């Protein structure tokens, strides 16, 4: 059985969003792939939080093997942050592809201003080279980060995104459990004001991003 967890949006004691962990698995030979989502779903695909939260204070290694200070590099820029991994069979590639479709609709100046950051929850397999190859097939401007798992997990937990170390099961499946939400921050104060839920489609992001880039509620 997959472990069922309900993550609380820590942004207002009165509000509890149905944030869930997504368990994704793939067999070593690639012939098995499973994903399970537990808990409830959000009423809206992109949620405006009651109170903003700080972006995670995180310095990791980017796809060029260089140090990347997330707070410094994204300061003053509208930013999307997602914790996932490249071997995920469905949720992660779908989420990133939906964002890529929406980003493509933006004017070039807004695309240049936007930061989309993919932080791996499976750093042992997601090397800088692997992240670069995978993200290059989605959008070469997306930023991929890897580093020590404990550091990544701590940063994710600071923004109420749960991730657990990948586990290899007896049948050969590798299961990685991670929050499926996209964190969206405003360029006005560099704080997270919105969350893209797993149900968010490319159309939802296409409608929301032009407003988020301006620091407005979608």
PDB file of N, CA, C and O in Angstrom, residues 11 22 35 44 55 71 92-93:
ATOM      1  N   UNK A  11      -0.460  28.251   5.185  1.00  0.00           N
ATOM      2  CA  UNK A  11      -0.592  29.676   4.940  1.00  0.00           C
ATOM      3  C   UNK A  11      -1.921  30.206   5.444  1.00  0.00           C
ATOM      4  O   UNK A  11      -2.650  30.817   4.730  1.00  0.00           O
ATOM      5  N   UNK A  22       2.326  12.171  -4.388  1.00  0.00           N
ATOM      6  CA  UNK A  22       2.148  11.314  -5.539  1.00  0.00           C
ATOM      7  C   UNK A  22       3.245  10.260  -5.534  1.00  0.00           C
ATOM      8  O   UNK A  22       4.416  10.600  -5.445  1.00  0.00           O
ATOM      9  N   UNK A  35       1.661   4.852 -11.031  1.00  0.00           N
ATOM     10  CA  UNK A  35       1.579   6.101 -10.285  1.00  0.00           C
ATOM     11  C   UNK A  35       0.279   6.101  -9.519  1.00  0.00           C
ATOM     12  O   UNK A  35      -0.751   5.671 -10.033  1.00  0.00           O
ATOM     13  N   UNK A  44     -10.017  24.128  -7.110  1.00  0.00           N
ATOM     14  CA  UNK A  44      -9.529  24.893  -8.253  1.00  0.00           C
ATOM     15  C   UNK A  44      -8.172  24.357  -8.669  1.00  0.00           C
ATOM     16  O   UNK A  44      -7.377  23.956  -7.841  1.00  0.00           O
ATOM     17  N   UNK A  55      10.026  31.562  -0.537  1.00  0.00           N
ATOM     18  CA  UNK A  55      10.593  30.531  -1.401  1.00  0.00           C
ATOM     19  C   UNK A  55      11.644  29.753  -0.613  1.00  0.00           C
ATOM     20  O   UNK A  55      12.255  30.286   0.317  1.00  0.00           O
ATOM     21  N   UNK A  71      17.291  31.524  -4.319  1.00  0.00           N
ATOM     22  CA  UNK A  71      16.793  32.837  -3.893  1.00  0.00           C
ATOM     23  C   UNK A  71      17.462  33.958  -4.681  1.00  0.00           C
ATOM     24  O   UNK A  71      16.798  34.906  -5.116  1.00  0.00           O
ATOM     25  N   UNK A  92       5.090  13.899 -13.490  1.00  0.00           N
ATOM     26  CA  UNK A  92       6.118  14.929 -13.688  1.00  0.00           C
ATOM     27  C   UNK A  92       6.227  15.398 -15.143  1.00  0.00           C
ATOM     28  O   UNK A  92       6.202  16.605 -15.404  1.00  0.00           O
ATOM     29  N   UNK A  93       6.349  14.491 -16.109  1.00  0.00           N
ATOM     30  CA  UNK A  93       6.433  14.965 -17.488  1.00  0.00           C
ATOM     31  C   UNK A  93       5.173  15.685 -17.953  1.00  0.00           C
ATOM     32  O   UNK A  93       5.253  16.643 -18.719  1.00  0.00           O
TER      33      UNK A  93
END
